[in-house]
Tab-separated table of C-alpha atoms in Angstrom:
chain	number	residue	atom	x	y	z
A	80	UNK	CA	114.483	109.203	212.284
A	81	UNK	CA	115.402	105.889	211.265
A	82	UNK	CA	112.241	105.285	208.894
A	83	UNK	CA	112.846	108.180	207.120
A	84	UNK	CA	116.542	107.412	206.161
A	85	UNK	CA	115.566	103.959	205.159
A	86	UNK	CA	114.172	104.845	201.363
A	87	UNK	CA	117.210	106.945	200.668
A	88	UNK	CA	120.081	104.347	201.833
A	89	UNK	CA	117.702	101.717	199.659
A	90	UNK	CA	117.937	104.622	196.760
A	91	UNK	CA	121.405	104.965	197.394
A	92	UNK	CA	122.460	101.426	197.533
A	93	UNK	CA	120.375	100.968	193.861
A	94	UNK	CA	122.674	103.600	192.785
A	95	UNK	CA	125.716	102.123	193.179
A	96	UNK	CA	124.664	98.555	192.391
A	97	UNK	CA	123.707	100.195	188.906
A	98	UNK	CA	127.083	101.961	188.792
A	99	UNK	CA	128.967	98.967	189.617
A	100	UNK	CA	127.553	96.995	186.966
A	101	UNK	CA	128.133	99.425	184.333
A	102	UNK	CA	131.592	99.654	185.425
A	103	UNK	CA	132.497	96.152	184.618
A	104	UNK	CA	130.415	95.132	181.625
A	105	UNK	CA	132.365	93.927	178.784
A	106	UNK	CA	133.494	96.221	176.182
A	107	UNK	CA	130.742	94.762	172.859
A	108	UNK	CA	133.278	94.881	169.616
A	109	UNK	CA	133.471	97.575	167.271
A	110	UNK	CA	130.855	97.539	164.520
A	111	UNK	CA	132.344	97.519	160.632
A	112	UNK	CA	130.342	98.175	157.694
A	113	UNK	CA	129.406	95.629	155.264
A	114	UNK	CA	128.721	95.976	151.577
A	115	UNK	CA	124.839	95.145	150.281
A	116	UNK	CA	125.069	92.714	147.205
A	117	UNK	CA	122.512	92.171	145.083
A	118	UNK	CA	121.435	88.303	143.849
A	119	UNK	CA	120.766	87.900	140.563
A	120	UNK	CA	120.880	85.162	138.026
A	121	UNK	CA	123.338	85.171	135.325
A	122	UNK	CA	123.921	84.149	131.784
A	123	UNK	CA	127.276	82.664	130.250
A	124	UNK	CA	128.358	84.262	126.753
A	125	UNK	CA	128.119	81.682	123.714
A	126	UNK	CA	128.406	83.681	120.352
A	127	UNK	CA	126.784	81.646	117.510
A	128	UNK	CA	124.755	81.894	114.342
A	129	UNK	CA	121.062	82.591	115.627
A	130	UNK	CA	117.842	82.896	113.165
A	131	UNK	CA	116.483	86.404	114.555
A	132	UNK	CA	112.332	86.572	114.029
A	133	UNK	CA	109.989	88.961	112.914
A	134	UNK	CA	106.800	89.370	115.036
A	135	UNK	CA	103.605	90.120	112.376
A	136	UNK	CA	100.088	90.084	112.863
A	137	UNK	CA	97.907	89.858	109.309
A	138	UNK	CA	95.178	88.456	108.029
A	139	UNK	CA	94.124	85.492	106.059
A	140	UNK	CA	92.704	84.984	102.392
A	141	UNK	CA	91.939	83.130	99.459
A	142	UNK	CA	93.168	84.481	96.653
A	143	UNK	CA	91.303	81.819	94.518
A	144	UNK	CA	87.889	83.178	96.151
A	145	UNK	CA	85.034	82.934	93.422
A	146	UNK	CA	82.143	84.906	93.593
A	147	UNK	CA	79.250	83.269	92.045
A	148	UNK	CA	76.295	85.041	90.036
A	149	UNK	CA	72.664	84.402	88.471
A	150	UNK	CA	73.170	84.689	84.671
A	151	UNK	CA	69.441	85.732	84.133
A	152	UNK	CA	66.764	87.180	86.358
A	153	UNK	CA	65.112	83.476	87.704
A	154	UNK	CA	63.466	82.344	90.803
A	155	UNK	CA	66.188	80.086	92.551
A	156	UNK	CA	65.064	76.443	92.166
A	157	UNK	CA	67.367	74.490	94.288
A	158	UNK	CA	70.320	75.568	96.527
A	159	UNK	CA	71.510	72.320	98.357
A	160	UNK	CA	74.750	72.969	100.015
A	161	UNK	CA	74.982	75.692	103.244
A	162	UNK	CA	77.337	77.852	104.594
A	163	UNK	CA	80.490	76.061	105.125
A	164	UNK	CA	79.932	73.341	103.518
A	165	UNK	CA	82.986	71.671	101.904
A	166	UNK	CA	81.943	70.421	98.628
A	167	UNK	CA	83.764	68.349	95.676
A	168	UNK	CA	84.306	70.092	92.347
A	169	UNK	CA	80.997	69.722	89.898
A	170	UNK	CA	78.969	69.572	92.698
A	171	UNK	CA	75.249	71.420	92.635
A	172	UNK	CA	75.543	74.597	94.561
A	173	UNK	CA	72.347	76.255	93.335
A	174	UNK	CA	70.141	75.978	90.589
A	175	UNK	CA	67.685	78.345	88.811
A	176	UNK	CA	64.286	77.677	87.380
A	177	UNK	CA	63.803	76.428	84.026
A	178	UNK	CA	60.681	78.147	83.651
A	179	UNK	CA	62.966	81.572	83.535
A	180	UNK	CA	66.246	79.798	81.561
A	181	UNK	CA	64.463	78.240	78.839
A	182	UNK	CA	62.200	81.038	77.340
A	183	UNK	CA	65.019	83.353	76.220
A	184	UNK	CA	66.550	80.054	74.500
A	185	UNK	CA	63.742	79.474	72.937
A	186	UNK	CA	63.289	82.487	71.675
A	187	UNK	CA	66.347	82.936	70.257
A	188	UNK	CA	66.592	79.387	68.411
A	189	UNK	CA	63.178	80.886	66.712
A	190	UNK	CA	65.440	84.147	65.900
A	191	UNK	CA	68.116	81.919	64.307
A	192	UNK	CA	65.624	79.971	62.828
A	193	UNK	CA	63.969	82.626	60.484
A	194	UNK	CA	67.009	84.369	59.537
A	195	UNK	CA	68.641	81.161	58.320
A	196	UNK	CA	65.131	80.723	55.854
A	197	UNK	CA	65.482	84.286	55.178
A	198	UNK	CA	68.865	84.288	53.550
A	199	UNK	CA	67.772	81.027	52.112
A	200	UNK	CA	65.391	82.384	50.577
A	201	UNK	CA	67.158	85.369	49.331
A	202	UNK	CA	69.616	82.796	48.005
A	203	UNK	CA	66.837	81.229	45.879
A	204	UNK	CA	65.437	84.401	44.511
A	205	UNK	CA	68.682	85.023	43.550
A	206	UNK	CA	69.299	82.251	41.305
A	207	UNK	CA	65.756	83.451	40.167
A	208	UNK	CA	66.632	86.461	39.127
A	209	UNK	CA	69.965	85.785	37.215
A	210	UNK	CA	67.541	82.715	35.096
A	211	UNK	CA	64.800	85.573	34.646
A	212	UNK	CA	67.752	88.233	33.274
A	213	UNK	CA	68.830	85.864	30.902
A	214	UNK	CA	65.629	85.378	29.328
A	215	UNK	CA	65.015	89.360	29.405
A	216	UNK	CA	67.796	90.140	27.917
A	217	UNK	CA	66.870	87.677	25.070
A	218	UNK	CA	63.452	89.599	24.865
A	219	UNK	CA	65.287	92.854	24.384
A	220	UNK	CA	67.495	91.197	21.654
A	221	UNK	CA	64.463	89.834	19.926
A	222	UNK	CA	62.472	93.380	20.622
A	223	UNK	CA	65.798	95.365	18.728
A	224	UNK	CA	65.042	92.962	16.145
A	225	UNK	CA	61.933	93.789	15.487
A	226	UNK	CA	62.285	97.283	15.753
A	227	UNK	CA	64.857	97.568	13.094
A	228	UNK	CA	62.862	95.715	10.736
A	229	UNK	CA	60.195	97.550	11.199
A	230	UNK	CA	62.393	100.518	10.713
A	231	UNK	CA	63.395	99.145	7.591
A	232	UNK	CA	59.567	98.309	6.390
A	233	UNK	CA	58.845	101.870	7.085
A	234	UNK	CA	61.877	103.060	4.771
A	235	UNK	CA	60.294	101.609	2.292
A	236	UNK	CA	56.432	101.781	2.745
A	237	UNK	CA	55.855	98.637	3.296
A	238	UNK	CA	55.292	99.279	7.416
A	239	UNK	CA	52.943	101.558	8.646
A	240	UNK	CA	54.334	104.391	11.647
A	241	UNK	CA	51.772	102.906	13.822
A	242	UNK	CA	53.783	99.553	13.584
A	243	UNK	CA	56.957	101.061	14.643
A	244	UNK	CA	55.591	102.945	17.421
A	245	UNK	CA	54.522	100.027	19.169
A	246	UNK	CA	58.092	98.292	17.918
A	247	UNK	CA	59.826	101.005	19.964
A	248	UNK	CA	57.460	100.472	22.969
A	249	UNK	CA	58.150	96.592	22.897
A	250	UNK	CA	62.278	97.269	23.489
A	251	UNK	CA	61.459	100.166	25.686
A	252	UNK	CA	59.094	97.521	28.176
A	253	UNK	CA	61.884	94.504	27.554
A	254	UNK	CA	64.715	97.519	28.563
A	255	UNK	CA	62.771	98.628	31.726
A	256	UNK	CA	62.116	94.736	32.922
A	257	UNK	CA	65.727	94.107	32.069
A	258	UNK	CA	67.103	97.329	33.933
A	259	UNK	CA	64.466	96.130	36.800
A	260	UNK	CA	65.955	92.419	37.270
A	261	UNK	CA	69.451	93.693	37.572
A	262	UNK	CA	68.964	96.544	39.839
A	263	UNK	CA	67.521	93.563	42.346
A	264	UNK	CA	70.401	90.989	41.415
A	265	UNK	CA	73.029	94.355	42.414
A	266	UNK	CA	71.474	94.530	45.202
A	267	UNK	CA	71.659	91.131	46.163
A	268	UNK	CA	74.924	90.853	48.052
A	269	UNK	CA	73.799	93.844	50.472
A	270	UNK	CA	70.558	92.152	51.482
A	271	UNK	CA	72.107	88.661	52.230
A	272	UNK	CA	75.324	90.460	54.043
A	273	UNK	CA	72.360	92.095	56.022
A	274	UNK	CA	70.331	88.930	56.554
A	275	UNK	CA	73.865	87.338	57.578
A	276	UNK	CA	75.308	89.968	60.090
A	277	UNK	CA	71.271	89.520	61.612
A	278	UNK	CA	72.263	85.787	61.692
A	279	UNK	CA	75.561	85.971	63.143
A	280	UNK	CA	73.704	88.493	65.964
A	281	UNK	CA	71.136	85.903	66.530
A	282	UNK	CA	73.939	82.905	66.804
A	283	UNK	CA	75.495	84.915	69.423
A	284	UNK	CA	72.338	85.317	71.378
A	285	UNK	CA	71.382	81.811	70.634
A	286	UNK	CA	74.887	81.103	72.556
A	287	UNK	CA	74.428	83.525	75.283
A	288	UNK	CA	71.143	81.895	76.005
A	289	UNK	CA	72.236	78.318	76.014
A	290	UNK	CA	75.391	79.330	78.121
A	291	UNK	CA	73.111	80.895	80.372
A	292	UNK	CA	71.080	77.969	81.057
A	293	UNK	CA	73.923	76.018	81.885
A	294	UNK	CA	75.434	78.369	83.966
A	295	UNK	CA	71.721	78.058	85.703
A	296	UNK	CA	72.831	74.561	86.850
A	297	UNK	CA	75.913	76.643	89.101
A	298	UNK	CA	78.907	73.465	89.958
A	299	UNK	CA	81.568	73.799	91.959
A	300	UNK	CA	84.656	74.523	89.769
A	301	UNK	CA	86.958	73.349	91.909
A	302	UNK	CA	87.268	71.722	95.627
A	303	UNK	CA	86.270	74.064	98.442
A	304	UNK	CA	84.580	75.300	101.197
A	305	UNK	CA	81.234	77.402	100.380
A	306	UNK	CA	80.943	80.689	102.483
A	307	UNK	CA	79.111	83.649	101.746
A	308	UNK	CA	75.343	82.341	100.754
A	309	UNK	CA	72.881	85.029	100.274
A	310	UNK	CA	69.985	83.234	98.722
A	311	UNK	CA	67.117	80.466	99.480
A	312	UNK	CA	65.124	78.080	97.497
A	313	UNK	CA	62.296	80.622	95.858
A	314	UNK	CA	64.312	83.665	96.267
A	315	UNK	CA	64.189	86.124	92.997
A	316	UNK	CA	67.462	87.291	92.051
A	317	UNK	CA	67.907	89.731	89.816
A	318	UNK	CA	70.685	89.223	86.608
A	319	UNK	CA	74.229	89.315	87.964
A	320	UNK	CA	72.838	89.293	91.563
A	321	UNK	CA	75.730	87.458	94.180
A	322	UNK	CA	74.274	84.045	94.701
A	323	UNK	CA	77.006	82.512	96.928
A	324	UNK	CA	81.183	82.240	96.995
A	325	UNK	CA	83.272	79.143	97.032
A	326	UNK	CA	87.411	79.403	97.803
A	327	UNK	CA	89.773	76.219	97.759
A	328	UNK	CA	90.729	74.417	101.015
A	329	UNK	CA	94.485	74.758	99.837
A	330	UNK	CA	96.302	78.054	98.463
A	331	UNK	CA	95.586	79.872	101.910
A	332	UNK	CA	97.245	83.197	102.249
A	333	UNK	CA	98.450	85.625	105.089
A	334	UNK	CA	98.613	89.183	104.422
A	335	UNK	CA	100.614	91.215	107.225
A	336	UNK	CA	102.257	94.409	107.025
A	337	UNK	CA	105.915	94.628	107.722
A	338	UNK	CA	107.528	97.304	109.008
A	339	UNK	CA	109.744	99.537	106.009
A	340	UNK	CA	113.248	98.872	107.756
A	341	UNK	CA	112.723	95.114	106.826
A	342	UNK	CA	111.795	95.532	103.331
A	343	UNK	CA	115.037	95.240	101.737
A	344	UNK	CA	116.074	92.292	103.796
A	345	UNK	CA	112.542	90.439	102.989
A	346	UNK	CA	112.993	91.196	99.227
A	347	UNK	CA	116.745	90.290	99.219
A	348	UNK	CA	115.781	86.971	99.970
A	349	UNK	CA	112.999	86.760	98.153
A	350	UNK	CA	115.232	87.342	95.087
A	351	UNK	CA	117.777	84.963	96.049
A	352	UNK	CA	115.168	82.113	96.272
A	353	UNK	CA	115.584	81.743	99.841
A	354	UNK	CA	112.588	80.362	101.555
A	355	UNK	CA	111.605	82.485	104.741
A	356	UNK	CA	109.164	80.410	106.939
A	357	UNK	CA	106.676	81.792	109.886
A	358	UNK	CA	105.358	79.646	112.440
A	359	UNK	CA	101.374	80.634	113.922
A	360	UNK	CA	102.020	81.659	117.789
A	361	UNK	CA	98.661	79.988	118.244
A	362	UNK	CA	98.060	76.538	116.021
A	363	UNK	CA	101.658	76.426	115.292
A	364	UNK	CA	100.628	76.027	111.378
A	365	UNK	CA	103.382	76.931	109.085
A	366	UNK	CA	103.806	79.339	106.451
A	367	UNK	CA	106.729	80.803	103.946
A	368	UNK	CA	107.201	84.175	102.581
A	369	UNK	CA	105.903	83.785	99.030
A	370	UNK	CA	106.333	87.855	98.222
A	371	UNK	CA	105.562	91.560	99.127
A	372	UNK	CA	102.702	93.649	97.895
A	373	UNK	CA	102.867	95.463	94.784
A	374	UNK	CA	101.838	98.738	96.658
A	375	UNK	CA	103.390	100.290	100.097
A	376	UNK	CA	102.032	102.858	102.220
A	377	UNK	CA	104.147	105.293	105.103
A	378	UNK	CA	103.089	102.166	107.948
A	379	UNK	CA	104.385	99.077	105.228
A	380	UNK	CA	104.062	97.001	102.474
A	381	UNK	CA	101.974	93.849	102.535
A	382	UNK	CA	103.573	90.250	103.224
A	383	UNK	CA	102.000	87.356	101.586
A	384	UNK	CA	102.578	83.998	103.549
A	385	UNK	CA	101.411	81.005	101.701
A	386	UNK	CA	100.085	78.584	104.039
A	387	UNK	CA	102.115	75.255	103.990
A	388	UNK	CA	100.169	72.275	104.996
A	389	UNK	CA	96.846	71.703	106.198
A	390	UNK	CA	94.547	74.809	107.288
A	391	UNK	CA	94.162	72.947	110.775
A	392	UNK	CA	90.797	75.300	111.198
A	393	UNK	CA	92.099	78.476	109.741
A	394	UNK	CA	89.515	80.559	107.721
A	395	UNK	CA	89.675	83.565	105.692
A	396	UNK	CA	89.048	86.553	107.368
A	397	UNK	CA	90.863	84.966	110.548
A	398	UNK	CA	93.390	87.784	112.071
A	399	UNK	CA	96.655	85.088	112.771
A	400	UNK	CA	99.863	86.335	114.488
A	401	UNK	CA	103.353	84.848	113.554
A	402	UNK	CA	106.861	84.707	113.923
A	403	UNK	CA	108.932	84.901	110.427
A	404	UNK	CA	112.110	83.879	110.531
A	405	UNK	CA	114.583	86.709	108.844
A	406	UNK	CA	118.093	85.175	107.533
A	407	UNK	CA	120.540	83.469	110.131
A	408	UNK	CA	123.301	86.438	111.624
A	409	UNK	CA	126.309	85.094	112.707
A	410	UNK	CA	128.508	85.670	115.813
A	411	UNK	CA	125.142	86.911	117.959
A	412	UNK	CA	124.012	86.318	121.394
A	413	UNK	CA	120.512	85.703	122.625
A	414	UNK	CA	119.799	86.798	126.145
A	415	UNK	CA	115.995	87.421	127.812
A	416	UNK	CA	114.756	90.856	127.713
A	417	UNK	CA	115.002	91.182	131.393
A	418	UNK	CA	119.174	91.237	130.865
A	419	UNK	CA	118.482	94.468	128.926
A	420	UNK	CA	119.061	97.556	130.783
A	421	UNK	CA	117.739	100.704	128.865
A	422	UNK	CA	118.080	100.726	125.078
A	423	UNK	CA	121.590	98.818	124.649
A	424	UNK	CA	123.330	97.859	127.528
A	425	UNK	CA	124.078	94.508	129.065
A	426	UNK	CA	125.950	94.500	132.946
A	427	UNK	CA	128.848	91.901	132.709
A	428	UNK	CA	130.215	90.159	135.906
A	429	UNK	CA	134.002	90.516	136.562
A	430	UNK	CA	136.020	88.644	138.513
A	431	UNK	CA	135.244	90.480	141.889
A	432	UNK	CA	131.951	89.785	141.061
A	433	UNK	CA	131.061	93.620	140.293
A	434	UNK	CA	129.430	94.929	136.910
A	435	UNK	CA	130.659	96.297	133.936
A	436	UNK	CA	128.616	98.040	131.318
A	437	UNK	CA	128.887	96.545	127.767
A	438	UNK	CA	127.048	98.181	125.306
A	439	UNK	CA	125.329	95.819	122.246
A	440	UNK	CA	123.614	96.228	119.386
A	441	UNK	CA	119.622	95.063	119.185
A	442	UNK	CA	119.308	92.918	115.893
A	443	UNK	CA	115.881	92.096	116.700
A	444	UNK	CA	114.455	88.852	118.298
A	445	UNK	CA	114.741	84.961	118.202
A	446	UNK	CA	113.179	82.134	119.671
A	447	UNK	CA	115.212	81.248	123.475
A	448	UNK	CA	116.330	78.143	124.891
A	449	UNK	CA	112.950	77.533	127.119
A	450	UNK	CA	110.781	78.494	123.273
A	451	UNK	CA	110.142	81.915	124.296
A	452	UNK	CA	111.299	85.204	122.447
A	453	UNK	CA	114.693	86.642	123.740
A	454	UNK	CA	116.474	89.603	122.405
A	455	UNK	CA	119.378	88.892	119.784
A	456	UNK	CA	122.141	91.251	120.021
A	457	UNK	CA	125.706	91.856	118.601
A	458	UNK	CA	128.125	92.453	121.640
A	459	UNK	CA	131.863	93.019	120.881
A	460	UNK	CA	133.026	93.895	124.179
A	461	UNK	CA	131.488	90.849	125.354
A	462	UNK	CA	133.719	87.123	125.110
A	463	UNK	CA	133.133	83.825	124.877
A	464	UNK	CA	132.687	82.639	128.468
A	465	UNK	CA	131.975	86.186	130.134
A	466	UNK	CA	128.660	86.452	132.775
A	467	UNK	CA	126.082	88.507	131.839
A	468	UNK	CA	123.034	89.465	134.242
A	469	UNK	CA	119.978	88.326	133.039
A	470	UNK	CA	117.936	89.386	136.175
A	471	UNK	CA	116.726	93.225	135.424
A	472	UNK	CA	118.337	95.816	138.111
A	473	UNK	CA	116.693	98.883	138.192
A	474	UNK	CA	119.595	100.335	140.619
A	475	UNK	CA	121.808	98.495	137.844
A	476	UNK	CA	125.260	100.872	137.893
A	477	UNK	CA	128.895	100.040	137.220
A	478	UNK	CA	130.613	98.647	140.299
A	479	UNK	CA	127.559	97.413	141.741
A	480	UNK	CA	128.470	94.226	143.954
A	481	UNK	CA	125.782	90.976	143.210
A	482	UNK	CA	125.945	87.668	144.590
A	483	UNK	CA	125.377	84.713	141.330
A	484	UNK	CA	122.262	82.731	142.335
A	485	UNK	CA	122.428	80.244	139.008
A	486	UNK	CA	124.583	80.376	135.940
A	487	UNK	CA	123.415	78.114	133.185
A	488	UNK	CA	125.149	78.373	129.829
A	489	UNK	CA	123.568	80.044	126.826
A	490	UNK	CA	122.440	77.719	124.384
A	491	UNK	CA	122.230	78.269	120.408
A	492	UNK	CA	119.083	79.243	120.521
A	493	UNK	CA	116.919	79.855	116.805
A	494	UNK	CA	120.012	77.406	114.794
């Protein structure tokens, strides 16, 4: 009996233990809700003049670019420079075969040669003819002479017809050789105006020829860089055929299309004579805003940034991106991008350290404090020495409580 009351007084006795214990446990204090706050970093307001920059992406050229032709169909001779190559100006980028240059000189000296004894010569037969007139017409007198005296011998018997028959065929002869030599002295002036127009035509080609076997010989015009070679030594090229190009290692250009809302600004400057400069993102070479494009399209118009300085290994056809720096904009702040929550709204940080929307206006960009691009904005509900957020919330809302992890002061950034 007594073994099987043992378990159940142990049970029993657990029982109680257990409900002893709970009975005297200390009460554990009442739990009290605590507000999350979020850390972020945070941004004091400076207003000041900041130089707000245009991101553009172009492409360089030289506007100075020659393109460089055979005159004449010629074998190429020489062609000592390569692709690349920067070369001094009069130096010997190709040169064509004499053997092709100097026959059509040739030729046309000979040309020039016999029209200049041509109209010589029709100068001397001229001179000729007015000696022979003169003495023709002096026949003719002397023939109307004759006739009328033998007119008169006939009058009175003393001539017979026969004689002044062949008295009237003497003055008609002297009249036919007379009308003969001035028919060709009238038509002198025609043939040497002819033989000098064909003179004058010949000169030309005479000149064409000789500048073509200069231009043979093709120099460098100016100092440059040679790019573009599309012949060899013994190549044929045909007349006007591309033989190489040359462009100057200064007068650089950037062409990049700018948006149409910056247009006016760009060109407002422009005509005030205020230099705009862009910086390379990559090479840091410098450039300035030297005008727009003639032409625009729906995307644009055209920028043209003259390179300043050295090319520091920039070559045409090189696709360069830059920041240009649009005129200074006073009373602005510059904050990072990350401060910006949605399209225009900045979170300020009262004095219970909760936020308050303030809503700005986006002027563009500028260069930050640490040399990286930051948003520029125009905030009037904002004062000098209010806390901004500059750590992106995504729960971001008005009230929200944050705890301040660093607060450095906004510099001037882009002055």
């Amino acid at each position: 009996m007594l073994k099987r009351l043992l378990p159940l007084l142990i049970l029993a006795l657990g029982i109680a233990g257990f409900m002893a214990l709970r009975l005297t446990r200390p009460e554990p204090p009442p739990a009290v809700p605590q507000e999350r706050s979020w850390r972020v970093e945070a941004l004091t307001v400076a207003h000041a003049e900041h130089v707000p920059v245009l991101p553009l992406f172009g492409e360089l050229v030289a506007p100075e670019r020659v393109s460089l032709v055979a005159p004449i169909a010629a074998r190429v001779a020489e062609r000592p420079v390569r692709d690349g190559q920067r070369v001094a100006a009069g130096a010997l980028l190709v040169a064509l075969d004499d053997a092709d240059l100097l026959p059509p000189l040739r030729q046309a000296e000979a040309e020039v040669a016999d029209l200049e004894a041509q109209a010589e010569n029709e100068r001397l037969r001229h001179a000729n003819n007015r000696q022979a007139l003169a003495r023709e017409q002096e026949i003719l007198a002397s023939a109307n002479r004759q006739l009328e005296r033998n007119r008169s011998l006939v009058e009175r018997n003393l001539a017979s017809q026969a004689d002044l028959d062949a008295a009237r065929d003497a003055v008609a002869r002297a009249r036919l050789s007379v009308t003969t030599r001035e028919s060709a002295e009238a038509e002198h002036p025609s043939r040497l105006a002819s033989l000098e127009a064909r003179l004058a035509r010949a000169r030309a080609t005479l000149e064409t020829a000789g500048r073509d076997r200069e231009r043979g010989r093709v120099l460098a015009p100016f100092d440059g860089v040679v790019t573009g070679v599309q012949v060899a030594p013994g190549d044929q090229v045909a007349a006007r055929a591309p033989l190489l190009s040359l462009y100057p290692g200064e007068g650089l250009e950037l062409r990049a299309r700018v948006p149409s809302r910056f247009q006016a600004e760009l060109a407002a400057s422009l005509e005030r004579g205020e230099p705009l400069h862009a910086t390379a993102e990559e090479g840091g070479q410098r450039f300035v805003l030297s005008g727009l494009a003639g032409e625009s399209d729906p995307a644009g118009t055209e920028a043209i940034l003259a390179l300043e300085g050295p090319a520091a290994g920039l070559r045409p056809g090189a696709l360069v991106a830059v920041l240009l720096e649009r005129p200074a904009v006073a009373d602005t702040l510059a904050v990072p991008f990350a401060a910006l929550h949605g399209s225009d709204l900045l979170y300020r940080i009262d004095d219970d350290a909760r936020l308050e929307r303030a809503r700005v206006e986006r002027l563009g960009e500028t260069i930050g404090p640490d040399g990286e691009r930051w948003l520029l904005v125009r905030a009037p509900g904002l004062a000098a020495g209010d806390r901004v957020i500059a750590t992106h919330l995504p729960n971001a809302m008005q009230g929200l409580r944050v705890e301040v992890a660093e607060a450095p002061a906004v510099e001037e950034a882009g002055q």
